[in-house]
PDB file of N, CA and C in Angstrom:
ATOM      1  N   MET N   1     -84.065 -49.371 106.284  1.00 65.00           N
ATOM      2  CA  MET N   1     -84.479 -48.450 106.554  1.00 65.00           C
ATOM      3  C   MET N   1     -84.322 -47.373 105.915  1.00 65.00           C
ATOM      4  N   GLY N   2     -85.643 -46.528 105.029  1.00 88.00           N
ATOM      5  CA  GLY N   2     -85.332 -45.925 104.128  1.00 88.00           C
ATOM      6  C   GLY N   2     -85.326 -43.633 105.093  1.00 88.00           C
ATOM      7  N   THR N   3     -84.608 -43.110 104.827  1.00 93.00           N
ATOM      8  CA  THR N   3     -85.379 -42.358 104.911  1.00 93.00           C
ATOM      9  C   THR N   3     -85.665 -40.531 104.098  1.00 93.00           C
ATOM     10  N   ALA N   4     -86.432 -39.750 103.990  1.00 93.00           N
ATOM     11  CA  ALA N   4     -86.959 -39.279 103.219  1.00 93.00           C
ATOM     12  C   ALA N   4     -86.167 -38.083 103.731  1.00 93.00           C
ATOM     13  N   THR N   5     -86.067 -36.449 102.017  1.00 91.00           N
ATOM     14  CA  THR N   5     -85.397 -36.114 102.749  1.00 91.00           C
ATOM     15  C   THR N   5     -86.480 -34.310 102.034  1.00 91.00           C
ATOM     16  N   TYR N   6     -86.587 -33.637 102.616  1.00 92.00           N
ATOM     17  CA  TYR N   6     -87.035 -32.342 103.090  1.00 92.00           C
ATOM     18  C   TYR N   6     -85.943 -31.573 102.698  1.00 92.00           C
ATOM     19  N   VAL N   7     -86.785 -30.330 102.091  1.00 92.00           N
ATOM     20  CA  VAL N   7     -85.631 -29.459 101.237  1.00 92.00           C
ATOM     21  C   VAL N   7     -86.480 -27.805 101.494  1.00 92.00           C
ATOM     22  N   PRO N   8     -86.832 -27.068 101.678  1.00 92.00           N
ATOM     23  CA  PRO N   8     -87.253 -25.357 102.310  1.00 92.00           C
ATOM     24  C   PRO N   8     -86.853 -24.341 101.160  1.00 92.00           C
ATOM     25  N   VAL N   9     -87.815 -23.798 100.693  1.00 89.00           N
ATOM     26  CA  VAL N   9     -87.731 -23.435 100.080  1.00 89.00           C
ATOM     27  C   VAL N   9     -87.506 -21.892 100.165  1.00 89.00           C
ATOM     28  N   VAL N  10     -87.951 -21.280 101.874  1.00 84.00           N
ATOM     29  CA  VAL N  10     -87.618 -20.366 102.198  1.00 84.00           C
ATOM     30  C   VAL N  10     -86.771 -21.080 103.267  1.00 84.00           C
ATOM     31  N   LYS N  11     -85.118 -20.606 103.636  1.00 79.00           N
ATOM     32  CA  LYS N  11     -84.085 -21.413 104.694  1.00 79.00           C
ATOM     33  C   LYS N  11     -85.002 -20.854 106.307  1.00 79.00           C
ATOM     34  N   PHE N  12     -85.901 -20.750 106.574  1.00 81.00           N
ATOM     35  CA  PHE N  12     -85.936 -20.236 108.304  1.00 81.00           C
ATOM     36  C   PHE N  12     -87.734 -20.432 107.754  1.00 81.00           C
ATOM     37  N   PRO N  13     -88.683 -21.356 108.909  1.00 86.00           N
ATOM     38  CA  PRO N  13     -89.779 -20.985 108.739  1.00 86.00           C
ATOM     39  C   PRO N  13     -90.126 -19.900 109.008  1.00 86.00           C
ATOM     40  N   ILE N  14     -90.996 -19.948 108.497  1.00 89.00           N
ATOM     41  CA  ILE N  14     -92.040 -18.044 108.708  1.00 89.00           C
ATOM     42  C   ILE N  14     -92.744 -17.989 109.931  1.00 89.00           C
ATOM     43  N   VAL N  15     -92.666 -17.720 110.629  1.00 92.00           N
ATOM     44  CA  VAL N  15     -94.147 -16.870 111.635  1.00 92.00           C
ATOM     45  C   VAL N  15     -95.059 -16.401 111.781  1.00 92.00           C
ATOM     46  N   MET N  16     -96.104 -16.910 111.657  1.00 91.00           N
ATOM     47  CA  MET N  16     -97.406 -16.618 112.171  1.00 91.00           C
ATOM     48  C   MET N  16     -98.312 -16.304 113.073  1.00 91.00           C
ATOM     49  N   GLY N  17     -98.422 -15.762 113.849  1.00 90.00           N
ATOM     50  CA  GLY N  17     -98.627 -15.675 115.394  1.00 90.00           C
ATOM     51  C   GLY N  17     -97.736 -16.431 116.333  1.00 90.00           C
ATOM     52  N   ASN N  18     -98.277 -17.293 116.735  1.00 91.00           N
ATOM     53  CA  ASN N  18     -97.465 -18.276 117.680  1.00 91.00           C
ATOM     54  C   ASN N  18     -96.777 -19.639 116.349  1.00 91.00           C
ATOM     55  N   LYS N  19     -97.562 -19.606 114.844  1.00 93.00           N
ATOM     56  CA  LYS N  19     -97.117 -20.782 114.709  1.00 93.00           C
ATOM     57  C   LYS N  19     -95.417 -20.652 113.745  1.00 93.00           C
ATOM     58  N   LEU N  20     -95.491 -21.842 113.353  1.00 93.00           N
ATOM     59  CA  LEU N  20     -93.972 -22.047 112.637  1.00 93.00           C
ATOM     60  C   LEU N  20     -94.569 -22.424 111.821  1.00 93.00           C
ATOM     61  N   ILE N  21     -93.880 -21.714 110.021  1.00 94.00           N
ATOM     62  CA  ILE N  21     -94.577 -23.030 108.874  1.00 94.00           C
ATOM     63  C   ILE N  21     -93.729 -22.455 107.756  1.00 94.00           C
ATOM     64  N   SER N  22     -93.272 -24.565 107.485  1.00 94.00           N
ATOM     65  CA  SER N  22     -92.547 -24.229 106.607  1.00 94.00           C
ATOM     66  C   SER N  22     -92.697 -24.985 104.978  1.00 94.00           C
ATOM     67  N   TYR N  23     -92.623 -24.827 103.873  1.00 92.00           N
ATOM     68  CA  TYR N  23     -92.427 -25.297 103.018  1.00 92.00           C
ATOM     69  C   TYR N  23     -91.801 -25.609 102.713  1.00 92.00           C
ATOM     70  N   GLY N  24     -91.768 -26.934 101.132  1.00 94.00           N
ATOM     71  CA  GLY N  24     -90.364 -27.028 100.260  1.00 94.00           C
ATOM     72  C   GLY N  24     -90.999 -28.665  99.750  1.00 94.00           C
ATOM     73  N   THR N  25     -90.139 -28.867  99.391  1.00 93.00           N
ATOM     74  CA  THR N  25     -89.882 -30.653  98.392  1.00 93.00           C
ATOM     75  C   THR N  25     -89.975 -31.451  99.186  1.00 93.00           C
ATOM     76  N   LEU N  26     -90.289 -32.117  99.516  1.00 94.00           N
ATOM     77  CA  LEU N  26     -91.032 -34.111  99.589  1.00 94.00           C
ATOM     78  C   LEU N  26     -89.817 -34.680  98.929  1.00 94.00           C
ATOM     79  N   THR N  27     -89.184 -35.581  99.599  1.00 93.00           N
ATOM     80  CA  THR N  27     -87.985 -36.663  98.347  1.00 93.00           C
ATOM     81  C   THR N  27     -87.822 -38.352  98.901  1.00 93.00           C
ATOM     82  N   MET N  28     -88.612 -39.218  98.622  1.00 93.00           N
ATOM     83  CA  MET N  28     -88.917 -39.881  99.124  1.00 93.00           C
ATOM     84  C   MET N  28     -87.703 -40.974  99.104  1.00 93.00           C
ATOM     85  N   ALA N  29     -87.288 -41.753 100.068  1.00 94.00           N
ATOM     86  CA  ALA N  29     -85.906 -42.502  99.769  1.00 94.00           C
ATOM     87  C   ALA N  29     -85.686 -43.590  98.555  1.00 94.00           C
ATOM     88  N   ALA N  30     -84.641 -43.847  98.433  1.00 95.00           N
ATOM     89  CA  ALA N  30     -84.519 -44.540  96.628  1.00 95.00           C
ATOM     90  C   ALA N  30     -84.471 -46.328  97.443  1.00 95.00           C
ATOM     91  N   SER N  31     -84.636 -46.467  99.286  1.00 95.00           N
ATOM     92  CA  SER N  31     -85.099 -48.366  99.669  1.00 95.00           C
ATOM     93  C   SER N  31     -85.576 -47.748 100.351  1.00 95.00           C
ATOM     94  N   TYR N  32     -87.660 -47.783 100.570  1.00 95.00           N
ATOM     95  CA  TYR N  32     -88.647 -47.750 101.240  1.00 95.00           C
ATOM     96  C   TYR N  32     -88.221 -49.054 102.490  1.00 95.00           C
ATOM     97  N   ALA N  33     -88.916 -47.737 103.578  1.00 94.00           N
ATOM     98  CA  ALA N  33     -89.199 -49.100 104.814  1.00 94.00           C
ATOM     99  C   ALA N  33     -90.635 -49.149 105.253  1.00 94.00           C
ATOM    100  N   THR N  34     -90.658 -50.561 105.267  1.00 93.00           N
ATOM    101  CA  THR N  34     -91.606 -50.833 105.695  1.00 93.00           C
ATOM    102  C   THR N  34     -91.924 -49.998 107.265  1.00 93.00           C
ATOM    103  N   GLY N  35     -93.448 -50.013 106.725  1.00 94.00           N
ATOM    104  CA  GLY N  35     -93.890 -48.528 108.377  1.00 94.00           C
ATOM    105  C   GLY N  35     -93.500 -47.611 108.158  1.00 94.00           C
ATOM    106  N   GLY N  36     -92.658 -46.912 106.624  1.00 95.00           N
ATOM    107  CA  GLY N  36     -93.015 -46.025 106.601  1.00 95.00           C
ATOM    108  C   GLY N  36     -91.470 -45.395 105.784  1.00 95.00           C
ATOM    109  N   ASP N  37     -90.913 -44.416 105.049  1.00 95.00           N
ATOM    110  CA  ASP N  37     -89.702 -43.224 105.504  1.00 95.00           C
ATOM    111  C   ASP N  37     -89.548 -42.313 106.384  1.00 95.00           C
ATOM    112  N   SER N  38     -88.613 -42.195 107.430  1.00 95.00           N
ATOM    113  CA  SER N  38     -88.133 -41.709 109.008  1.00 95.00           C
ATOM    114  C   SER N  38     -87.894 -40.326 108.031  1.00 95.00           C
ATOM    115  N   ILE N  39     -87.906 -38.948 108.969  1.00 93.00           N
ATOM    116  CA  ILE N  39     -87.814 -37.990 108.751  1.00 93.00           C
ATOM    117  C   ILE N  39     -87.562 -36.830 109.376  1.00 93.00           C
ATOM    118  N   ASP N  40     -86.476 -36.254 109.360  1.00 91.00           N
ATOM    119  CA  ASP N  40     -86.795 -35.719 111.512  1.00 91.00           C
ATOM    120  C   ASP N  40     -87.049 -33.910 110.916  1.00 91.00           C
ATOM    121  N   TRP N  41     -87.942 -34.162 111.254  1.00 88.00           N
ATOM    122  CA  TRP N  41     -89.022 -32.179 110.545  1.00 88.00           C
ATOM    123  C   TRP N  41     -87.488 -31.340 111.210  1.00 88.00           C
ATOM    124  N   ALA N  42     -87.498 -31.531 113.291  1.00 87.00           N
ATOM    125  CA  ALA N  42     -86.997 -30.767 114.184  1.00 87.00           C
ATOM    126  C   ALA N  42     -85.725 -29.923 113.418  1.00 87.00           C
ATOM    127  N   ALA N  43     -84.579 -30.979 112.471  1.00 89.00           N
ATOM    128  CA  ALA N  43     -83.767 -30.819 111.564  1.00 89.00           C
ATOM    129  C   ALA N  43     -84.008 -30.789 110.492  1.00 89.00           C
ATOM    130  N   GLU N  44     -84.633 -31.383 109.319  1.00 89.00           N
ATOM    131  CA  GLU N  44     -85.017 -30.011 108.124  1.00 89.00           C
ATOM    132  C   GLU N  44     -86.382 -28.894 108.250  1.00 89.00           C
ATOM    133  N   THR N  45     -87.175 -28.769 109.173  1.00 89.00           N
ATOM    134  CA  THR N  45     -88.140 -27.794 108.611  1.00 89.00           C
ATOM    135  C   THR N  45     -87.292 -26.209 109.673  1.00 89.00           C
ATOM    136  N   GLY N  46     -86.565 -26.868 110.879  1.00 87.00           N
ATOM    137  CA  GLY N  46     -86.386 -26.329 112.087  1.00 87.00           C
ATOM    138  C   GLY N  46     -87.576 -25.748 112.857  1.00 87.00           C
ATOM    139  N   ILE N  47     -88.769 -26.926 112.793  1.00 89.00           N
ATOM    140  CA  ILE N  47     -89.712 -27.179 113.774  1.00 89.00           C
ATOM    141  C   ILE N  47     -89.387 -28.060 114.314  1.00 89.00           C
ATOM    142  N   GLY N  48     -88.953 -27.634 116.286  1.00 84.00           N
ATOM    143  CA  GLY N  48     -89.628 -28.162 117.055  1.00 84.00           C
ATOM    144  C   GLY N  48     -90.936 -29.505 117.179  1.00 84.00           C
ATOM    145  N   ALA N  49     -92.285 -28.642 117.506  1.00 89.00           N
ATOM    146  CA  ALA N  49     -93.413 -29.247 118.224  1.00 89.00           C
ATOM    147  C   ALA N  49     -94.175 -29.483 116.382  1.00 89.00           C
ATOM    148  N   VAL N  50     -93.967 -30.413 115.904  1.00 90.00           N
ATOM    149  CA  VAL N  50     -95.044 -30.659 114.764  1.00 90.00           C
ATOM    150  C   VAL N  50     -96.196 -30.593 114.923  1.00 90.00           C
ATOM    151  N   GLU N  51     -97.360 -29.813 114.454  1.00 90.00           N
ATOM    152  CA  GLU N  51     -98.545 -30.629 114.371  1.00 90.00           C
ATOM    153  C   GLU N  51     -98.869 -30.616 113.227  1.00 90.00           C
ATOM    154  N   VAL N  52     -98.766 -30.527 111.913  1.00 91.00           N
ATOM    155  CA  VAL N  52     -99.407 -30.495 110.622  1.00 91.00           C
ATOM    156  C   VAL N  52     -98.545 -31.094 110.205  1.00 91.00           C
ATOM    157  N   VAL N  53     -98.713 -31.658 108.953  1.00 92.00           N
ATOM    158  CA  VAL N  53     -97.755 -31.962 107.807  1.00 92.00           C
ATOM    159  C   VAL N  53     -99.086 -32.556 106.749  1.00 92.00           C
ATOM    160  N   SER N  54     -98.681 -31.671 105.528  1.00 93.00           N
ATOM    161  CA  SER N  54     -99.533 -31.287 104.594  1.00 93.00           C
ATOM    162  C   SER N  54     -99.017 -31.508 103.115  1.00 93.00           C
ATOM    163  N   ILE N  55     -99.128 -33.219 102.257  1.00 93.00           N
ATOM    164  CA  ILE N  55     -98.340 -33.785 101.190  1.00 93.00           C
ATOM    165  C   ILE N  55     -99.363 -33.131 100.417  1.00 93.00           C
ATOM    166  N   ASN N  56     -99.009 -32.405  99.073  1.00 88.00           N
ATOM    167  CA  ASN N  56     -99.474 -32.015  98.340  1.00 88.00           C
ATOM    168  C   ASN N  56    -100.489 -33.347  97.104  1.00 88.00           C
ATOM    169  N   GLY N  57    -101.586 -33.588  97.380  1.00 65.00           N
ATOM    170  CA  GLY N  57    -101.614 -35.444  96.256  1.00 65.00           C
ATOM    171  C   GLY N  57    -101.225 -36.604  96.547  1.00 65.00           C
ATOM    172  N   SER N  58    -101.687 -37.051  95.255  1.00 65.00           N
ATOM    173  CA  SER N  58    -100.302 -38.542  94.900  1.00 65.00           C
ATOM    174  C   SER N  58     -99.224 -38.491  93.912  1.00 65.00           C
ATOM    175  N   ILE N  59     -98.654 -38.886  94.285  1.00 79.00           N
ATOM    176  CA  ILE N  59     -97.139 -38.415  93.359  1.00 79.00           C
ATOM    177  C   ILE N  59     -96.868 -40.043  92.737  1.00 79.00           C
ATOM    178  N   GLY N  60     -97.027 -40.073  91.498  1.00 83.00           N
ATOM    179  CA  GLY N  60     -96.220 -41.208  90.764  1.00 83.00           C
ATOM    180  C   GLY N  60     -97.066 -42.238  90.843  1.00 83.00           C
ATOM    181  N   GLY N  61     -98.525 -41.856  90.787  1.00 84.00           N
ATOM    182  CA  GLY N  61     -98.735 -43.679  90.931  1.00 84.00           C
ATOM    183  C   GLY N  61     -99.026 -43.498  92.370  1.00 84.00           C
ATOM    184  N   TYR N  62     -98.278 -43.286  93.530  1.00 90.00           N
ATOM    185  CA  TYR N  62     -98.446 -43.312  94.638  1.00 90.00           C
ATOM    186  C   TYR N  62     -99.133 -41.989  96.064  1.00 90.00           C
ATOM    187  N   MET N  63     -99.915 -42.978  96.637  1.00 91.00           N
ATOM    188  CA  MET N  63    -100.185 -41.518  98.039  1.00 91.00           C
ATOM    189  C   MET N  63    -100.077 -41.969  99.243  1.00 91.00           C
ATOM    190  N   LEU N  64     -98.663 -40.759  99.838  1.00 93.00           N
ATOM    191  CA  LEU N  64     -98.084 -40.678 100.699  1.00 93.00           C
ATOM    192  C   LEU N  64     -98.630 -39.673 101.947  1.00 93.00           C
ATOM    193  N   THR N  65     -99.202 -40.092 102.941  1.00 93.00           N
ATOM    194  CA  THR N  65     -99.807 -40.351 103.893  1.00 93.00           C
ATOM    195  C   THR N  65     -97.980 -39.318 105.031  1.00 93.00           C
ATOM    196  N   PRO N  66     -97.919 -39.019 106.034  1.00 93.00           N
ATOM    197  CA  PRO N  66     -97.760 -37.783 106.925  1.00 93.00           C
ATOM    198  C   PRO N  66     -97.909 -39.001 107.668  1.00 93.00           C
ATOM    199  N   ASP N  67     -97.067 -39.241 109.118  1.00 90.00           N
ATOM    200  CA  ASP N  67     -97.113 -39.568 110.510  1.00 90.00           C
ATOM    201  C   ASP N  67     -96.169 -38.779 111.231  1.00 90.00           C
ATOM    202  N   ALA N  68     -96.506 -37.968 111.221  1.00 81.00           N
ATOM    203  CA  ALA N  68     -95.946 -36.715 112.457  1.00 81.00           C
ATOM    204  C   ALA N  68     -96.034 -37.009 113.455  1.00 81.00           C
ATOM    205  N   ALA N  69     -96.577 -38.075 114.027  1.00 83.00           N
ATOM    206  CA  ALA N  69     -96.524 -38.336 115.368  1.00 83.00           C
ATOM    207  C   ALA N  69     -95.652 -39.132 116.094  1.00 83.00           C
ATOM    208  N   ASN N  70     -95.074 -39.782 114.535  1.00 90.00           N
ATOM    209  CA  ASN N  70     -93.613 -41.175 114.778  1.00 90.00           C
ATOM    210  C   ASN N  70     -92.055 -40.508 113.548  1.00 90.00           C
ATOM    211  N   ALA N  71     -93.080 -39.380 113.342  1.00 90.00           N
ATOM    212  CA  ALA N  71     -92.123 -39.095 112.469  1.00 90.00           C
ATOM    213  C   ALA N  71     -91.484 -39.950 111.144  1.00 90.00           C
ATOM    214  N   LYS N  72     -92.250 -40.840 109.899  1.00 94.00           N
ATOM    215  CA  LYS N  72     -92.691 -41.718 109.264  1.00 94.00           C
ATOM    216  C   LYS N  72     -93.357 -40.724 108.159  1.00 94.00           C
ATOM    217  N   ILE N  73     -92.759 -41.262 107.113  1.00 94.00           N
ATOM    218  CA  ILE N  73     -94.010 -40.707 105.553  1.00 94.00           C
ATOM    219  C   ILE N  73     -94.262 -42.144 104.631  1.00 94.00           C
ATOM    220  N   LEU N  74     -95.411 -42.511 105.184  1.00 95.00           N
ATOM    221  CA  LEU N  74     -95.712 -43.889 104.478  1.00 95.00           C
ATOM    222  C   LEU N  74     -96.012 -43.477 102.895  1.00 95.00           C
ATOM    223  N   ALA N  75     -96.004 -44.696 102.099  1.00 94.00           N
ATOM    224  CA  ALA N  75     -96.695 -44.715 100.930  1.00 94.00           C
ATOM    225  C   ALA N  75     -97.017 -45.688 100.343  1.00 94.00           C
ATOM    226  N   TYR N  76     -98.338 -45.495  99.693  1.00 92.00           N
ATOM    227  CA  TYR N  76     -99.403 -46.928  99.231  1.00 92.00           C
ATOM    228  C   TYR N  76     -99.966 -46.436  97.837  1.00 92.00           C
ATOM    229  N   GLU N  77     -99.779 -47.512  97.430  1.00 90.00           N
ATOM    230  CA  GLU N  77    -100.541 -47.778  96.014  1.00 90.00           C
ATOM    231  C   GLU N  77    -101.277 -48.722  96.240  1.00 90.00           C
ATOM    232  N   ALA N  78    -102.091 -48.847  93.969  1.00 85.00           N
ATOM    233  CA  ALA N  78    -103.581 -49.789  94.281  1.00 85.00           C
ATOM    234  C   ALA N  78    -102.533 -51.086  94.132  1.00 85.00           C
ATOM    235  N   GLY N  79    -103.513 -52.366  94.737  1.00 74.00           N
ATOM    236  CA  GLY N  79    -102.512 -53.276  94.792  1.00 74.00           C
ATOM    237  C   GLY N  79    -103.637 -53.854  93.403  1.00 74.00           C
ATOM    238  N   ALA N  80    -103.183 -55.184  92.715  1.00 70.00           N
ATOM    239  CA  ALA N  80    -103.688 -56.306  92.090  1.00 70.00           C
ATOM    240  C   ALA N  80    -105.150 -56.381  93.082  1.00 70.00           C
ATOM    241  N   ASP N  81    -105.260 -55.991  94.884  1.00 71.00           N
ATOM    242  CA  ASP N  81    -106.725 -57.087  94.600  1.00 71.00           C
ATOM    243  C   ASP N  81    -108.046 -55.844  94.455  1.00 71.00           C
ATOM    244  N   ALA N  82    -107.260 -54.243  94.008  1.00 69.00           N
ATOM    245  CA  ALA N  82    -108.993 -53.703  93.471  1.00 69.00           C
ATOM    246  C   ALA N  82    -109.191 -52.971  94.849  1.00 69.00           C
ATOM    247  N   ALA N  83    -108.530 -53.338  95.802  1.00 72.00           N
ATOM    248  CA  ALA N  83    -109.206 -52.913  97.166  1.00 72.00           C
ATOM    249  C   ALA N  83    -108.738 -51.981  97.365  1.00 72.00           C
ATOM    250  N   ALA N  84    -108.184 -51.629  99.001  1.00 82.00           N
ATOM    251  CA  ALA N  84    -108.010 -50.151  99.466  1.00 82.00           C
ATOM    252  C   ALA N  84    -106.901 -50.206  99.220  1.00 82.00           C
ATOM    253  N   LEU N  85    -105.976 -49.391  99.100  1.00 89.00           N
ATOM    254  CA  LEU N  85    -104.083 -49.041  98.919  1.00 89.00           C
ATOM    255  C   LEU N  85    -103.161 -50.101  99.718  1.00 89.00           C
ATOM    256  N   ASP N  86    -102.688 -50.413  99.245  1.00 90.00           N
ATOM    257  CA  ASP N  86    -101.578 -51.508 100.142  1.00 90.00           C
ATOM    258  C   ASP N  86    -100.578 -50.200 100.249  1.00 90.00           C
ATOM    259  N   GLU N  87    -100.141 -50.879 101.283  1.00 93.00           N
ATOM    260  CA  GLU N  87     -98.495 -49.629 101.623  1.00 93.00           C
ATOM    261  C   GLU N  87     -97.670 -50.440 100.720  1.00 93.00           C
ATOM    262  N   VAL N  88     -96.599 -49.481 100.020  1.00 92.00           N
ATOM    263  CA  VAL N  88     -95.908 -50.247  99.341  1.00 92.00           C
ATOM    264  C   VAL N  88     -94.856 -50.974  99.618  1.00 92.00           C
ATOM    265  N   ALA N  89     -93.568 -51.657  98.765  1.00 92.00           N
ATOM    266  CA  ALA N  89     -93.094 -52.767  98.924  1.00 92.00           C
ATOM    267  C   ALA N  89     -92.518 -52.248  99.513  1.00 92.00           C
ATOM    268  N   SER N  90     -91.179 -52.938 100.602  1.00 94.00           N
ATOM    269  CA  SER N  90     -90.375 -52.552 101.765  1.00 94.00           C
ATOM    270  C   SER N  90     -89.114 -52.776 100.489  1.00 94.00           C
ATOM    271  N   THR N  91     -88.132 -51.767 100.485  1.00 95.00           N
ATOM    272  CA  THR N  91     -87.021 -51.517  99.367  1.00 95.00           C
ATOM    273  C   THR N  91     -87.075 -51.116  98.188  1.00 95.00           C
ATOM    274  N   THR N  92     -88.541 -50.735  98.040  1.00 93.00           N
ATOM    275  CA  THR N  92     -89.312 -50.113  96.773  1.00 93.00           C
ATOM    276  C   THR N  92     -88.242 -48.772  96.722  1.00 93.00           C
ATOM    277  N   ASN N  93     -87.389 -48.484  95.226  1.00 94.00           N
ATOM    278  CA  ASN N  93     -87.077 -47.485  94.875  1.00 94.00           C
ATOM    279  C   ASN N  93     -87.828 -45.874  94.330  1.00 94.00           C
ATOM    280  N   LEU N  94     -88.252 -45.586  95.201  1.00 93.00           N
ATOM    281  CA  LEU N  94     -89.324 -43.867  95.717  1.00 93.00           C
ATOM    282  C   LEU N  94     -88.600 -42.617  95.933  1.00 93.00           C
ATOM    283  N   SER N  95     -87.497 -42.730  94.962  1.00 92.00           N
ATOM    284  CA  SER N  95     -86.550 -41.675  95.316  1.00 92.00           C
ATOM    285  C   SER N  95     -86.445 -40.626  94.183  1.00 92.00           C
ATOM    286  N   SER N  96     -87.304 -40.979  92.860  1.00 90.00           N
ATOM    287  CA  SER N  96     -87.427 -40.540  91.970  1.00 90.00           C
ATOM    288  C   SER N  96     -89.076 -39.467  92.168  1.00 90.00           C
ATOM    289  N   GLU N  97     -89.327 -40.326  93.135  1.00 87.00           N
ATOM    290  CA  GLU N  97     -90.229 -39.543  93.750  1.00 87.00           C
ATOM    291  C   GLU N  97     -90.740 -37.640  94.967  1.00 87.00           C
ATOM    292  N   THR N  98     -91.265 -36.722  94.181  1.00 89.00           N
ATOM    293  CA  THR N  98     -91.283 -35.928  95.210  1.00 89.00           C
ATOM    294  C   THR N  98     -92.731 -35.127  95.517  1.00 89.00           C
ATOM    295  N   ALA N  99     -92.750 -34.419  96.496  1.00 92.00           N
ATOM    296  CA  ALA N  99     -94.053 -33.468  96.217  1.00 92.00           C
ATOM    297  C   ALA N  99     -94.146 -32.299  96.640  1.00 92.00           C
ATOM    298  N   GLN N 100     -94.718 -30.787  96.972  1.00 93.00           N
ATOM    299  CA  GLN N 100     -94.118 -30.170  97.625  1.00 93.00           C
ATOM    300  C   GLN N 100     -95.307 -30.425  99.292  1.00 93.00           C
ATOM    301  N   VAL N 101     -94.623 -29.995 100.239  1.00 94.00           N
ATOM    302  CA  VAL N 101     -94.872 -30.179 101.768  1.00 94.00           C
ATOM    303  C   VAL N 101     -95.125 -28.692 101.867  1.00 94.00           C
ATOM    304  N   ILE N 102     -96.085 -28.862 103.701  1.00 93.00           N
ATOM    305  CA  ILE N 102     -96.044 -27.339 104.076  1.00 93.00           C
ATOM    306  C   ILE N 102     -96.177 -27.992 105.733  1.00 93.00           C
ATOM    307  N   VAL N 103     -95.524 -27.746 106.765  1.00 93.00           N
ATOM    308  CA  VAL N 103     -95.575 -28.072 108.251  1.00 93.00           C
ATOM    309  C   VAL N 103     -95.387 -27.131 108.420  1.00 93.00           C
ATOM    310  N   ILE N 104     -96.583 -27.446 109.616  1.00 93.00           N
ATOM    311  CA  ILE N 104     -97.085 -26.229 110.736  1.00 93.00           C
ATOM    312  C   ILE N 104     -96.340 -26.367 112.024  1.00 93.00           C
ATOM    313  N   GLY N 105     -96.260 -26.293 112.942  1.00 92.00           N
ATOM    314  CA  GLY N 105     -95.696 -26.397 114.042  1.00 92.00           C
ATOM    315  C   GLY N 105     -95.938 -24.798 115.440  1.00 92.00           C
ATOM    316  N   ASN N 106     -95.238 -25.510 116.527  1.00 88.00           N
ATOM    317  CA  ASN N 106     -95.228 -24.626 117.237  1.00 88.00           C
ATOM    318  C   ASN N 106     -93.945 -23.512 117.166  1.00 88.00           C
ATOM    319  N   VAL N 107     -94.555 -22.475 118.107  1.00 72.00           N
ATOM    320  CA  VAL N 107     -93.172 -21.395 118.484  1.00 72.00           C
ATOM    321  C   VAL N 107     -92.316 -22.344 119.238  1.00 72.00           C
TER     322      VAL N 107
END
């Protein structure tokens, strides 16, 4: 099972009203897991109740999509069928792929 990591730019989340905001760099796992790399947003950001995860565009030809409810980051790429994007194959090394991320949640 792949586990993505997150390094915040600022050690503690920024407080804006009743929201916490964290921004930093996401790095994917060396062995991608089907269904997405897992990530513990509470441990990585200090935000317990995550509402929004925004990932900055595509990286290295991959499109990353957050699944905040299930604490996963899914990776997609253009498949050989030229149709809609396909999930990256299990065990693909994505560890050189990084993206800028903004995480927003409740205080």
